[in-house]
Amino acid sequence: MPPAAHPAPAAQSAAAGNAQGTGDAQPFLKTLDEGSPIASQLASEARRRERLHGRILRKPEATRVFTVSNQKGGVGKTTTTVNIAAALASAGMQVLVIDIDPQGNASTALGIEHHSEVESIYDVLINDAPLEEVVAPCPDVENLVCAPATIHLAGAEIELVSLVAREQRLRRAIDNYAVARKEAGQPRLDYIFIDCPPSLGLLTVNAFCAASEVLIPIQCEYYALEGLSQLLKNIEMIQKHLNADLRVSTILLTMYDGRTNLAAQVAAEVREHFPEQVLEAVVPRSVRISEAPSYQQTVMTYDPTSTGALSYLEAAAEIAER
Ligand SMILES: Nc1ncnc2c1ncn2[C@@H]1O[C@H](COP(=O)(O)OP(=O)(O)O)[C@@H](O)[C@H]1O
Ligand SMILES: [Mg+2]
């Protein structure tokens, strides 16, 4: 392979190394040729950080409820849920994450216990337990609480079938929780994010009925758009029959690899199809983002100076301003 094929990895590792301490960015930059890829990447990150610095986010007029959905697995739903939630909470918003994926990855990333003995969203959906009984605070992020998922949720799809108002159970639980918080003198929630499993069963339908906005993370890779039309058709069905308020408000491009033409092509194609919904902010493929969950953390606390954390902060700020 010609050497020209390799400049970006070098740029990336240098940037990652430098991300350990943002304070170093300026002097390091000055020693570099301004036209080099490393220098321009660092300069652009410094500019982006400056733009975010000291920005105060407005609280929404009413609680905004997002379903984070895409029936493909591994596209960044959970990562997006926990990091956007943590970014908004760190900006002073009151945020609830509801984990309705039996795998409980969002619970893990937020450092919330979710072994089989824990009272969870399963008990809320199936046994009418109130949300306030299962919600736990995220140990690393103030203003952020989470309703965890346990493995019992795996059976919930089937158990839900025979229950009354099976599609509306999550919505009712959320409405009751808002009342309970008020009565307990707790602040109103500004944002709720529901992390969905990669399927379109009753758990996801419950999420669609409880939310008014859908956030779709799209991986900038092959087949990114495959299956999206199915997801949109399902959302249309929900709008027609169960929740007229639901809309796809937000699309976030994730796992963007700036070294490949493919990522740029996919991003351009998604922007062309959904010009209103796609956020300016793009989340790069980043080792720090993928490492964070094994430390039961979001990248916002695991490595707040990383480019991944920066991108999620930008995405969160854009969401708050819409
Ligand atoms: N921007 C990213 N860069 C690198 N790895 C990522 C990124 N976003 C997610 N991942 C990793 O990809 C995998 C799938 O992401 P996840 O958020 O769990 O997807 P989903 O919830 O859609 O199944 C996880 O191992 C996660 O850590
Ligand atoms: Mg997930």
mmCIF file with all atom_site columns, N, CA, C and O in Angstrom, residues 5 15-16 21 32 88 90 92 104 121 147 149 182 186-187 191 230 232 278 307 315 317:
data_model
loop_
_atom_site.group_PDB
_atom_site.id
_atom_site.type_symbol
_atom_site.label_atom_id
_atom_site.label_alt_id
_atom_site.label_comp_id
_atom_site.label_asym_id
_atom_site.label_entity_id
_atom_site.label_seq_id
_atom_site.pdbx_PDB_ins_code
_atom_site.Cartn_x
_atom_site.Cartn_y
_atom_site.Cartn_z
_atom_site.occupancy
_atom_site.B_iso_or_equiv
_atom_site.pdbx_formal_charge
_atom_site.auth_seq_id
_atom_site.auth_comp_id
_atom_site.auth_asym_id
_atom_site.auth_atom_id
_atom_site.pdbx_PDB_model_num
ATOM 1  N N  . ALA A 1 5   ? -1.755  6.178  1.973  1.00 0.00 ? 5   ALA A N  1
ATOM 2  C CA . ALA A 1 5   ? -2.983  5.587  2.532  1.00 0.00 ? 5   ALA A CA 1
ATOM 3  C C  . ALA A 1 5   ? -3.010  5.659  4.052  1.00 0.00 ? 5   ALA A C  1
ATOM 4  O O  . ALA A 1 5   ? -4.002  5.352  4.664  1.00 0.00 ? 5   ALA A O  1
ATOM 5  N N  . ALA A 1 15  ? -3.967  12.643 18.019 1.00 0.00 ? 15  ALA A N  1
ATOM 6  C CA . ALA A 1 15  ? -5.066  13.406 18.601 1.00 0.00 ? 15  ALA A CA 1
ATOM 7  C C  . ALA A 1 15  ? -5.535  12.746 19.888 1.00 0.00 ? 15  ALA A C  1
ATOM 8  O O  . ALA A 1 15  ? -5.793  13.416 20.879 1.00 0.00 ? 15  ALA A O  1
ATOM 9  N N  . ALA A 1 16  ? -5.596  11.411 19.880 1.00 0.00 ? 16  ALA A N  1
ATOM 10 C CA . ALA A 1 16  ? -6.051  10.693 21.073 1.00 0.00 ? 16  ALA A CA 1
ATOM 11 C C  . ALA A 1 16  ? -5.069  10.926 22.216 1.00 0.00 ? 16  ALA A C  1
ATOM 12 O O  . ALA A 1 16  ? -5.469  11.170 23.344 1.00 0.00 ? 16  ALA A O  1
ATOM 13 N N  . GLY A 1 21  ? -4.910  15.661 27.750 1.00 0.00 ? 21  GLY A N  1
ATOM 14 C CA . GLY A 1 21  ? -4.880  16.961 28.422 1.00 0.00 ? 21  GLY A CA 1
ATOM 15 C C  . GLY A 1 21  ? -5.077  18.040 27.384 1.00 0.00 ? 21  GLY A C  1
ATOM 16 O O  . GLY A 1 21  ? -4.198  18.291 26.581 1.00 0.00 ? 21  GLY A O  1
ATOM 17 N N  . LEU A 1 32  ? 3.651   22.416 14.825 1.00 0.00 ? 32  LEU A N  1
ATOM 18 C CA . LEU A 1 32  ? 3.312   21.650 13.635 1.00 0.00 ? 32  LEU A CA 1
ATOM 19 C C  . LEU A 1 32  ? 3.077   22.546 12.431 1.00 0.00 ? 32  LEU A C  1
ATOM 20 O O  . LEU A 1 32  ? 2.655   23.685 12.571 1.00 0.00 ? 32  LEU A O  1
ATOM 21 N N  . LEU A 1 88  ? -26.539 16.100 28.687 1.00 0.00 ? 88  LEU A N  1
ATOM 22 C CA . LEU A 1 88  ? -27.605 17.032 29.071 1.00 0.00 ? 88  LEU A CA 1
ATOM 23 C C  . LEU A 1 88  ? -27.659 17.203 30.590 1.00 0.00 ? 88  LEU A C  1
ATOM 24 O O  . LEU A 1 88  ? -27.846 18.309 31.091 1.00 0.00 ? 88  LEU A O  1
ATOM 25 N N  . SER A 1 90  ? -25.196 16.880 32.641 1.00 0.00 ? 90  SER A N  1
ATOM 26 C CA . SER A 1 90  ? -24.045 17.665 33.098 1.00 0.00 ? 90  SER A CA 1
ATOM 27 C C  . SER A 1 90  ? -24.234 19.140 32.761 1.00 0.00 ? 90  SER A C  1
ATOM 28 O O  . SER A 1 90  ? -23.576 20.009 33.337 1.00 0.00 ? 90  SER A O  1
ATOM 29 N N  . GLY A 1 92  ? -26.970 20.539 33.444 1.00 0.00 ? 92  GLY A N  1
ATOM 30 C CA . GLY A 1 92  ? -27.952 21.017 34.413 1.00 0.00 ? 92  GLY A CA 1
ATOM 31 C C  . GLY A 1 92  ? -29.381 20.552 34.184 1.00 0.00 ? 92  GLY A C  1
ATOM 32 O O  . GLY A 1 92  ? -30.290 20.934 34.917 1.00 0.00 ? 92  GLY A O  1
ATOM 33 N N  . GLY A 1 104 ? -29.683 -4.878 29.122 1.00 0.00 ? 104 GLY A N  1
ATOM 34 C CA . GLY A 1 104 ? -29.336 -3.950 30.205 1.00 0.00 ? 104 GLY A CA 1
ATOM 35 C C  . GLY A 1 104 ? -28.044 -3.188 29.989 1.00 0.00 ? 104 GLY A C  1
ATOM 36 O O  . GLY A 1 104 ? -27.396 -2.764 30.950 1.00 0.00 ? 104 GLY A O  1
ATOM 37 N N  . ILE A 1 121 ? -37.479 -2.180 35.329 1.00 0.00 ? 121 ILE A N  1
ATOM 38 C CA . ILE A 1 121 ? -38.544 -1.742 34.427 1.00 0.00 ? 121 ILE A CA 1
ATOM 39 C C  . ILE A 1 121 ? -39.481 -2.920 34.102 1.00 0.00 ? 121 ILE A C  1
ATOM 40 O O  . ILE A 1 121 ? -40.646 -2.726 33.760 1.00 0.00 ? 121 ILE A O  1
ATOM 41 N N  . ALA A 1 147 ? -33.926 3.958  35.112 1.00 0.00 ? 147 ALA A N  1
ATOM 42 C CA . ALA A 1 147 ? -34.748 2.788  35.435 1.00 0.00 ? 147 ALA A CA 1
ATOM 43 C C  . ALA A 1 147 ? -34.088 1.601  34.750 1.00 0.00 ? 147 ALA A C  1
ATOM 44 O O  . ALA A 1 147 ? -34.079 1.516  33.523 1.00 0.00 ? 147 ALA A O  1
ATOM 45 N N  . ALA A 1 149 ? -32.865 -2.232 33.429 1.00 0.00 ? 149 ALA A N  1
ATOM 46 C CA . ALA A 1 149 ? -33.475 -3.432 32.852 1.00 0.00 ? 149 ALA A CA 1
ATOM 47 C C  . ALA A 1 149 ? -32.799 -4.639 33.477 1.00 0.00 ? 149 ALA A C  1
ATOM 48 O O  . ALA A 1 149 ? -31.598 -4.606 33.736 1.00 0.00 ? 149 ALA A O  1
ATOM 49 N N  . LYS A 1 182 ? -43.503 15.371 41.523 1.00 0.00 ? 182 LYS A N  1
ATOM 50 C CA . LYS A 1 182 ? -44.045 16.665 41.948 1.00 0.00 ? 182 LYS A CA 1
ATOM 51 C C  . LYS A 1 182 ? -44.462 16.590 43.424 1.00 0.00 ? 182 LYS A C  1
ATOM 52 O O  . LYS A 1 182 ? -44.114 17.468 44.221 1.00 0.00 ? 182 LYS A O  1
ATOM 53 N N  . GLN A 1 186 ? -39.682 16.907 44.050 1.00 0.00 ? 186 GLN A N  1
ATOM 54 C CA . GLN A 1 186 ? -38.501 16.778 43.179 1.00 0.00 ? 186 GLN A CA 1
ATOM 55 C C  . GLN A 1 186 ? -38.704 17.627 41.921 1.00 0.00 ? 186 GLN A C  1
ATOM 56 O O  . GLN A 1 186 ? -39.839 17.845 41.502 1.00 0.00 ? 186 GLN A O  1
ATOM 57 N N  . PRO A 1 187 ? -37.612 18.073 41.312 1.00 0.00 ? 187 PRO A N  1
ATOM 58 C CA . PRO A 1 187 ? -37.769 18.898 40.109 1.00 0.00 ? 187 PRO A CA 1
ATOM 59 C C  . PRO A 1 187 ? -38.377 18.110 38.946 1.00 0.00 ? 187 PRO A C  1
ATOM 60 O O  . PRO A 1 187 ? -38.205 16.891 38.861 1.00 0.00 ? 187 PRO A O  1
ATOM 61 N N  . TYR A 1 191 ? -35.720 15.786 30.347 1.00 0.00 ? 191 TYR A N  1
ATOM 62 C CA . TYR A 1 191 ? -35.557 14.823 29.253 1.00 0.00 ? 191 TYR A CA 1
ATOM 63 C C  . TYR A 1 191 ? -35.721 13.390 29.755 1.00 0.00 ? 191 TYR A C  1
ATOM 64 O O  . TYR A 1 191 ? -35.233 13.050 30.841 1.00 0.00 ? 191 TYR A O  1
ATOM 65 N N  . GLN A 1 230 ? -38.291 0.153  6.897  1.00 0.00 ? 230 GLN A N  1
ATOM 66 C CA . GLN A 1 230 ? -39.161 -0.673 7.751  1.00 0.00 ? 230 GLN A CA 1
ATOM 67 C C  . GLN A 1 230 ? -39.440 0.033  9.075  1.00 0.00 ? 230 GLN A C  1
ATOM 68 O O  . GLN A 1 230 ? -40.579 0.106  9.538  1.00 0.00 ? 230 GLN A O  1
ATOM 69 N N  . LEU A 1 232 ? -39.327 3.256  9.619  1.00 0.00 ? 232 LEU A N  1
ATOM 70 C CA . LEU A 1 232 ? -40.182 4.422  9.366  1.00 0.00 ? 232 LEU A CA 1
ATOM 71 C C  . LEU A 1 232 ? -41.636 4.003  9.148  1.00 0.00 ? 232 LEU A C  1
ATOM 72 O O  . LEU A 1 232 ? -42.563 4.681  9.582  1.00 0.00 ? 232 LEU A O  1
ATOM 73 N N  . VAL A 1 278 ? -31.237 15.309 10.570 1.00 0.00 ? 278 VAL A N  1
ATOM 74 C CA . VAL A 1 278 ? -29.848 14.930 10.872 1.00 0.00 ? 278 VAL A CA 1
ATOM 75 C C  . VAL A 1 278 ? -29.124 16.062 11.603 1.00 0.00 ? 278 VAL A C  1
ATOM 76 O O  . VAL A 1 278 ? -29.115 17.204 11.147 1.00 0.00 ? 278 VAL A O  1
ATOM 77 N N  . THR A 1 307 ? -12.433 13.283 21.923 1.00 0.00 ? 307 THR A N  1
ATOM 78 C CA . THR A 1 307 ? -13.209 13.793 20.796 1.00 0.00 ? 307 THR A CA 1
ATOM 79 C C  . THR A 1 307 ? -14.623 13.193 20.792 1.00 0.00 ? 307 THR A C  1
ATOM 80 O O  . THR A 1 307 ? -15.579 13.835 20.365 1.00 0.00 ? 307 THR A O  1
ATOM 81 N N  . ALA A 1 315 ? -23.823 17.235 20.085 1.00 0.00 ? 315 ALA A N  1
ATOM 82 C CA . ALA A 1 315 ? -25.130 16.676 19.693 1.00 0.00 ? 315 ALA A CA 1
ATOM 83 C C  . ALA A 1 315 ? -26.190 17.048 20.725 1.00 0.00 ? 315 ALA A C  1
ATOM 84 O O  . ALA A 1 315 ? -27.304 17.438 20.374 1.00 0.00 ? 315 ALA A O  1
ATOM 85 N N  . ALA A 1 317 ? -26.215 19.617 22.765 1.00 0.00 ? 317 ALA A N  1
ATOM 86 C CA . ALA A 1 317 ? -26.515 21.053 22.691 1.00 0.00 ? 317 ALA A CA 1
ATOM 87 C C  . ALA A 1 317 ? -27.467 21.331 21.527 1.00 0.00 ? 317 ALA A C  1
ATOM 88 O O  . ALA A 1 317 ? -28.415 22.111 21.652 1.00 0.00 ? 317 ALA A O  1
#
